[in-house]
mmCIF file with all atom_site columns, C-alpha atoms in Angstrom:
data_model
loop_
_atom_site.group_PDB
_atom_site.id
_atom_site.type_symbol
_atom_site.label_atom_id
_atom_site.label_alt_id
_atom_site.label_comp_id
_atom_site.label_asym_id
_atom_site.label_entity_id
_atom_site.label_seq_id
_atom_site.pdbx_PDB_ins_code
_atom_site.Cartn_x
_atom_site.Cartn_y
_atom_site.Cartn_z
_atom_site.occupancy
_atom_site.B_iso_or_equiv
_atom_site.pdbx_formal_charge
_atom_site.auth_seq_id
_atom_site.auth_comp_id
_atom_site.auth_asym_id
_atom_site.auth_atom_id
_atom_site.pdbx_PDB_model_num
ATOM 1   C CA . MET L 1 1   ? 91.797  98.342  113.290 1.00 0.00 ? 1   MET L CA 1
ATOM 2   C CA . ALA L 1 2   ? 91.713  99.726  109.650 1.00 0.00 ? 2   ALA L CA 1
ATOM 3   C CA . GLN L 1 3   ? 89.133  97.052  108.730 1.00 0.00 ? 3   GLN L CA 1
ATOM 4   C CA . ALA L 1 4   ? 86.924  98.314  111.239 1.00 0.00 ? 4   ALA L CA 1
ATOM 5   C CA . VAL L 1 5   ? 87.176  101.842 109.890 1.00 0.00 ? 5   VAL L CA 1
ATOM 6   C CA . LYS L 1 6   ? 86.509  100.375 106.527 1.00 0.00 ? 6   LYS L CA 1
ATOM 7   C CA . GLU L 1 7   ? 83.407  98.778  107.691 1.00 0.00 ? 7   GLU L CA 1
ATOM 8   C CA . THR L 1 8   ? 81.991  101.984 109.470 1.00 0.00 ? 8   THR L CA 1
ATOM 9   C CA . SER L 1 9   ? 78.775  103.053 108.188 1.00 0.00 ? 9   SER L CA 1
ATOM 10  C CA . ASP L 1 10  ? 80.274  106.468 107.714 1.00 0.00 ? 10  ASP L CA 1
ATOM 11  C CA . PHE L 1 11  ? 82.247  105.111 104.521 1.00 0.00 ? 11  PHE L CA 1
ATOM 12  C CA . PRO L 1 12  ? 80.961  103.227 101.545 1.00 0.00 ? 12  PRO L CA 1
ATOM 13  C CA . ALA L 1 13  ? 82.432  99.820  100.953 1.00 0.00 ? 13  ALA L CA 1
ATOM 14  C CA . LEU L 1 14  ? 85.438  99.839  98.593  1.00 0.00 ? 14  LEU L CA 1
ATOM 15  C CA . ASP L 1 15  ? 86.272  96.711  96.520  1.00 0.00 ? 15  ASP L CA 1
ATOM 16  C CA . ALA L 1 16  ? 89.949  96.020  96.329  1.00 0.00 ? 16  ALA L CA 1
ATOM 17  C CA . VAL L 1 17  ? 90.678  97.896  92.973  1.00 0.00 ? 17  VAL L CA 1
ATOM 18  C CA . GLU L 1 18  ? 88.784  100.914 94.399  1.00 0.00 ? 18  GLU L CA 1
ATOM 19  C CA . GLU L 1 19  ? 90.937  101.014 97.701  1.00 0.00 ? 19  GLU L CA 1
ATOM 20  C CA . ARG L 1 20  ? 94.076  100.528 95.448  1.00 0.00 ? 20  ARG L CA 1
ATOM 21  C CA . VAL L 1 21  ? 93.263  103.448 93.300  1.00 0.00 ? 21  VAL L CA 1
ATOM 22  C CA . LEU L 1 22  ? 92.240  105.723 96.026  1.00 0.00 ? 22  LEU L CA 1
ATOM 23  C CA . ASN L 1 23  ? 95.659  104.912 97.718  1.00 0.00 ? 23  ASN L CA 1
ATOM 24  C CA . ILE L 1 24  ? 97.505  105.642 94.783  1.00 0.00 ? 24  ILE L CA 1
ATOM 25  C CA . PHE L 1 25  ? 95.684  109.066 94.524  1.00 0.00 ? 25  PHE L CA 1
ATOM 26  C CA . ALA L 1 26  ? 96.444  109.881 97.832  1.00 0.00 ? 26  ALA L CA 1
ATOM 27  C CA . ILE L 1 27  ? 100.308 109.253 97.390  1.00 0.00 ? 27  ILE L CA 1
ATOM 28  C CA . ALA L 1 28  ? 100.165 111.731 94.535  1.00 0.00 ? 28  ALA L CA 1
ATOM 29  C CA . TRP L 1 29  ? 97.840  114.292 96.520  1.00 0.00 ? 29  TRP L CA 1
ATOM 30  C CA . HIS L 1 30  ? 100.028 114.013 99.584  1.00 0.00 ? 30  HIS L CA 1
ATOM 31  C CA . LYS L 1 31  ? 103.004 115.301 97.282  1.00 0.00 ? 31  LYS L CA 1
ATOM 32  C CA . GLY L 1 32  ? 100.962 118.011 96.040  1.00 0.00 ? 32  GLY L CA 1
ATOM 33  C CA . ARG L 1 33  ? 100.177 116.420 92.572  1.00 0.00 ? 33  ARG L CA 1
ATOM 34  C CA . GLU L 1 34  ? 97.063  117.260 90.708  1.00 0.00 ? 34  GLU L CA 1
ATOM 35  C CA . ILE L 1 35  ? 95.801  114.116 88.732  1.00 0.00 ? 35  ILE L CA 1
ATOM 36  C CA . THR L 1 36  ? 93.776  114.409 85.561  1.00 0.00 ? 36  THR L CA 1
ATOM 37  C CA . VAL L 1 37  ? 91.558  111.555 84.648  1.00 0.00 ? 37  VAL L CA 1
ATOM 38  C CA . LEU L 1 38  ? 93.799  110.534 81.738  1.00 0.00 ? 38  LEU L CA 1
ATOM 39  C CA . GLU L 1 39  ? 97.010  110.382 83.953  1.00 0.00 ? 39  GLU L CA 1
ATOM 40  C CA . ALA L 1 40  ? 94.902  108.453 86.477  1.00 0.00 ? 40  ALA L CA 1
ATOM 41  C CA . MET L 1 41  ? 93.803  105.952 83.948  1.00 0.00 ? 41  MET L CA 1
ATOM 42  C CA . LYS L 1 42  ? 97.746  105.239 83.386  1.00 0.00 ? 42  LYS L CA 1
ATOM 43  C CA . MET L 1 43  ? 99.008  104.976 87.059  1.00 0.00 ? 43  MET L CA 1
ATOM 44  C CA . LEU L 1 44  ? 98.014  101.645 87.683  1.00 0.00 ? 44  LEU L CA 1
ATOM 45  C CA . PRO L 1 45  ? 100.184 99.109  85.644  1.00 0.00 ? 45  PRO L CA 1
ATOM 46  C CA . GLY L 1 46  ? 98.295  95.786  85.661  1.00 0.00 ? 46  GLY L CA 1
ATOM 47  C CA . ILE L 1 47  ? 94.888  97.415  85.650  1.00 0.00 ? 47  ILE L CA 1
ATOM 48  C CA . SER L 1 48  ? 93.295  98.212  82.240  1.00 0.00 ? 48  SER L CA 1
ATOM 49  C CA . GLU L 1 49  ? 92.507  101.651 81.696  1.00 0.00 ? 49  GLU L CA 1
ATOM 50  C CA . SER L 1 50  ? 88.710  100.987 81.362  1.00 0.00 ? 50  SER L CA 1
ATOM 51  C CA . THR L 1 51  ? 88.522  99.356  84.536  1.00 0.00 ? 51  THR L CA 1
ATOM 52  C CA . VAL L 1 52  ? 90.422  102.414 86.313  1.00 0.00 ? 52  VAL L CA 1
ATOM 53  C CA . PHE L 1 53  ? 87.784  104.831 84.566  1.00 0.00 ? 53  PHE L CA 1
ATOM 54  C CA . ARG L 1 54  ? 84.920  102.528 86.070  1.00 0.00 ? 54  ARG L CA 1
ATOM 55  C CA . ARG L 1 55  ? 86.522  102.857 89.337  1.00 0.00 ? 55  ARG L CA 1
ATOM 56  C CA . ILE L 1 56  ? 86.928  106.566 89.113  1.00 0.00 ? 56  ILE L CA 1
ATOM 57  C CA . LYS L 1 57  ? 83.203  106.742 88.368  1.00 0.00 ? 57  LYS L CA 1
ATOM 58  C CA . SER L 1 58  ? 82.306  104.573 91.176  1.00 0.00 ? 58  SER L CA 1
ATOM 59  C CA . LEU L 1 59  ? 84.596  106.550 93.561  1.00 0.00 ? 59  LEU L CA 1
ATOM 60  C CA . ARG L 1 60  ? 82.788  109.676 92.548  1.00 0.00 ? 60  ARG L CA 1
ATOM 61  C CA . GLN L 1 61  ? 79.397  108.145 93.093  1.00 0.00 ? 61  GLN L CA 1
ATOM 62  C CA . LYS L 1 62  ? 80.500  107.097 96.376  1.00 0.00 ? 62  LYS L CA 1
ATOM 63  C CA . GLU L 1 63  ? 81.529  110.831 97.087  1.00 0.00 ? 63  GLU L CA 1
ATOM 64  C CA . MET L 1 64  ? 85.241  109.838 97.744  1.00 0.00 ? 64  MET L CA 1
ATOM 65  C CA . ILE L 1 65  ? 86.485  111.990 94.866  1.00 0.00 ? 65  ILE L CA 1
ATOM 66  C CA . SER L 1 66  ? 85.317  114.879 92.894  1.00 0.00 ? 66  SER L CA 1
ATOM 67  C CA . LEU L 1 67  ? 85.954  115.832 89.037  1.00 0.00 ? 67  LEU L CA 1
ATOM 68  C CA . ASN L 1 68  ? 86.707  119.470 88.933  1.00 0.00 ? 68  ASN L CA 1
ATOM 69  C CA . MET L 1 69  ? 87.128  120.967 85.249  1.00 0.00 ? 69  MET L CA 1
ATOM 70  C CA . ASP L 1 70  ? 90.477  122.874 84.318  1.00 0.00 ? 70  ASP L CA 1
ATOM 71  C CA . GLU L 1 71  ? 89.600  126.401 83.879  1.00 0.00 ? 71  GLU L CA 1
ATOM 72  C CA . LYS L 1 72  ? 92.242  126.712 80.762  1.00 0.00 ? 72  LYS L CA 1
ATOM 73  C CA . ASP L 1 73  ? 91.022  123.493 79.100  1.00 0.00 ? 73  ASP L CA 1
ATOM 74  C CA . ARG L 1 74  ? 87.389  122.390 79.795  1.00 0.00 ? 74  ARG L CA 1
ATOM 75  C CA . ARG L 1 75  ? 88.145  119.004 78.244  1.00 0.00 ? 75  ARG L CA 1
ATOM 76  C CA . THR L 1 76  ? 90.395  118.237 81.284  1.00 0.00 ? 76  THR L CA 1
ATOM 77  C CA . ARG L 1 77  ? 88.978  117.178 84.577  1.00 0.00 ? 77  ARG L CA 1
ATOM 78  C CA . PHE L 1 78  ? 91.146  116.897 87.804  1.00 0.00 ? 78  PHE L CA 1
ATOM 79  C CA . ILE L 1 79  ? 90.543  114.291 90.402  1.00 0.00 ? 79  ILE L CA 1
ATOM 80  C CA . ARG L 1 80  ? 90.433  115.630 93.812  1.00 0.00 ? 80  ARG L CA 1
ATOM 81  C CA . PRO L 1 81  ? 89.462  114.137 97.241  1.00 0.00 ? 81  PRO L CA 1
ATOM 82  C CA . THR L 1 82  ? 86.598  115.190 98.981  1.00 0.00 ? 82  THR L CA 1
ATOM 83  C CA . GLU L 1 83  ? 85.975  115.799 102.719 1.00 0.00 ? 83  GLU L CA 1
ATOM 84  C CA . ARG L 1 84  ? 84.939  112.117 103.079 1.00 0.00 ? 84  ARG L CA 1
ATOM 85  C CA . ALA L 1 85  ? 88.185  110.842 101.562 1.00 0.00 ? 85  ALA L CA 1
ATOM 86  C CA . ASN L 1 86  ? 90.035  113.162 103.796 1.00 0.00 ? 86  ASN L CA 1
ATOM 87  C CA . ASP L 1 87  ? 88.209  111.718 106.932 1.00 0.00 ? 87  ASP L CA 1
ATOM 88  C CA . TYR L 1 88  ? 88.763  108.345 105.648 1.00 0.00 ? 88  TYR L CA 1
ATOM 89  C CA . PHE L 1 89  ? 92.524  108.790 105.385 1.00 0.00 ? 89  PHE L CA 1
ATOM 90  C CA . GLY L 1 90  ? 92.514  110.600 108.585 1.00 0.00 ? 90  GLY L CA 1
ATOM 91  C CA . MET L 1 91  ? 90.736  107.599 110.377 1.00 0.00 ? 91  MET L CA 1
ATOM 92  C CA . LEU L 1 92  ? 93.331  105.106 108.795 1.00 0.00 ? 92  LEU L CA 1
ATOM 93  C CA . GLY L 1 93  ? 95.928  107.254 109.868 1.00 0.00 ? 93  GLY L CA 1
ATOM 94  C CA . ASN L 1 94  ? 94.871  107.460 113.681 1.00 0.00 ? 94  ASN L CA 1
ATOM 95  C CA . CYS L 1 95  ? 94.673  103.677 113.378 1.00 0.00 ? 95  CYS L CA 1
ATOM 96  C CA . MET L 1 96  ? 98.170  103.314 112.299 1.00 0.00 ? 96  MET L CA 1
ATOM 97  C CA . LYS L 1 97  ? 99.235  105.438 115.243 1.00 0.00 ? 97  LYS L CA 1
ATOM 98  C CA . LYS L 1 98  ? 97.463  103.545 117.629 1.00 0.00 ? 98  LYS L CA 1
ATOM 99  C CA . ALA L 1 99  ? 98.783  100.237 116.150 1.00 0.00 ? 99  ALA L CA 1
ATOM 100 C CA . GLN L 1 100 ? 102.506 101.799 116.457 1.00 0.00 ? 100 GLN L CA 1
ATOM 101 C CA . GLN L 1 101 ? 101.989 102.680 120.001 1.00 0.00 ? 101 GLN L CA 1
ATOM 102 C CA . ALA L 1 102 ? 100.695 99.098  121.113 1.00 0.00 ? 102 ALA L CA 1
#
């Protein structure tokens, strides 16, 4: 079921690294954490910082995340989920519930 959600035309195709990055971000967001781009680049051991940065850019282009400037320090950008990302995680959550009920 989760694969069907991922293949839905409502959501862009994500490669394995994009999906992993987005899932790591989702865990932090769920805990109420704000993530800066610099922090994000160091959150995934085993994946180079430049690869994570490229995936952040591609997730932004796919409208799954937004980058918002810190009001106090204009050099800092926070990564936040978009409505599209929230819908994506909501649909995945519904699939998990259905799978548990089956």
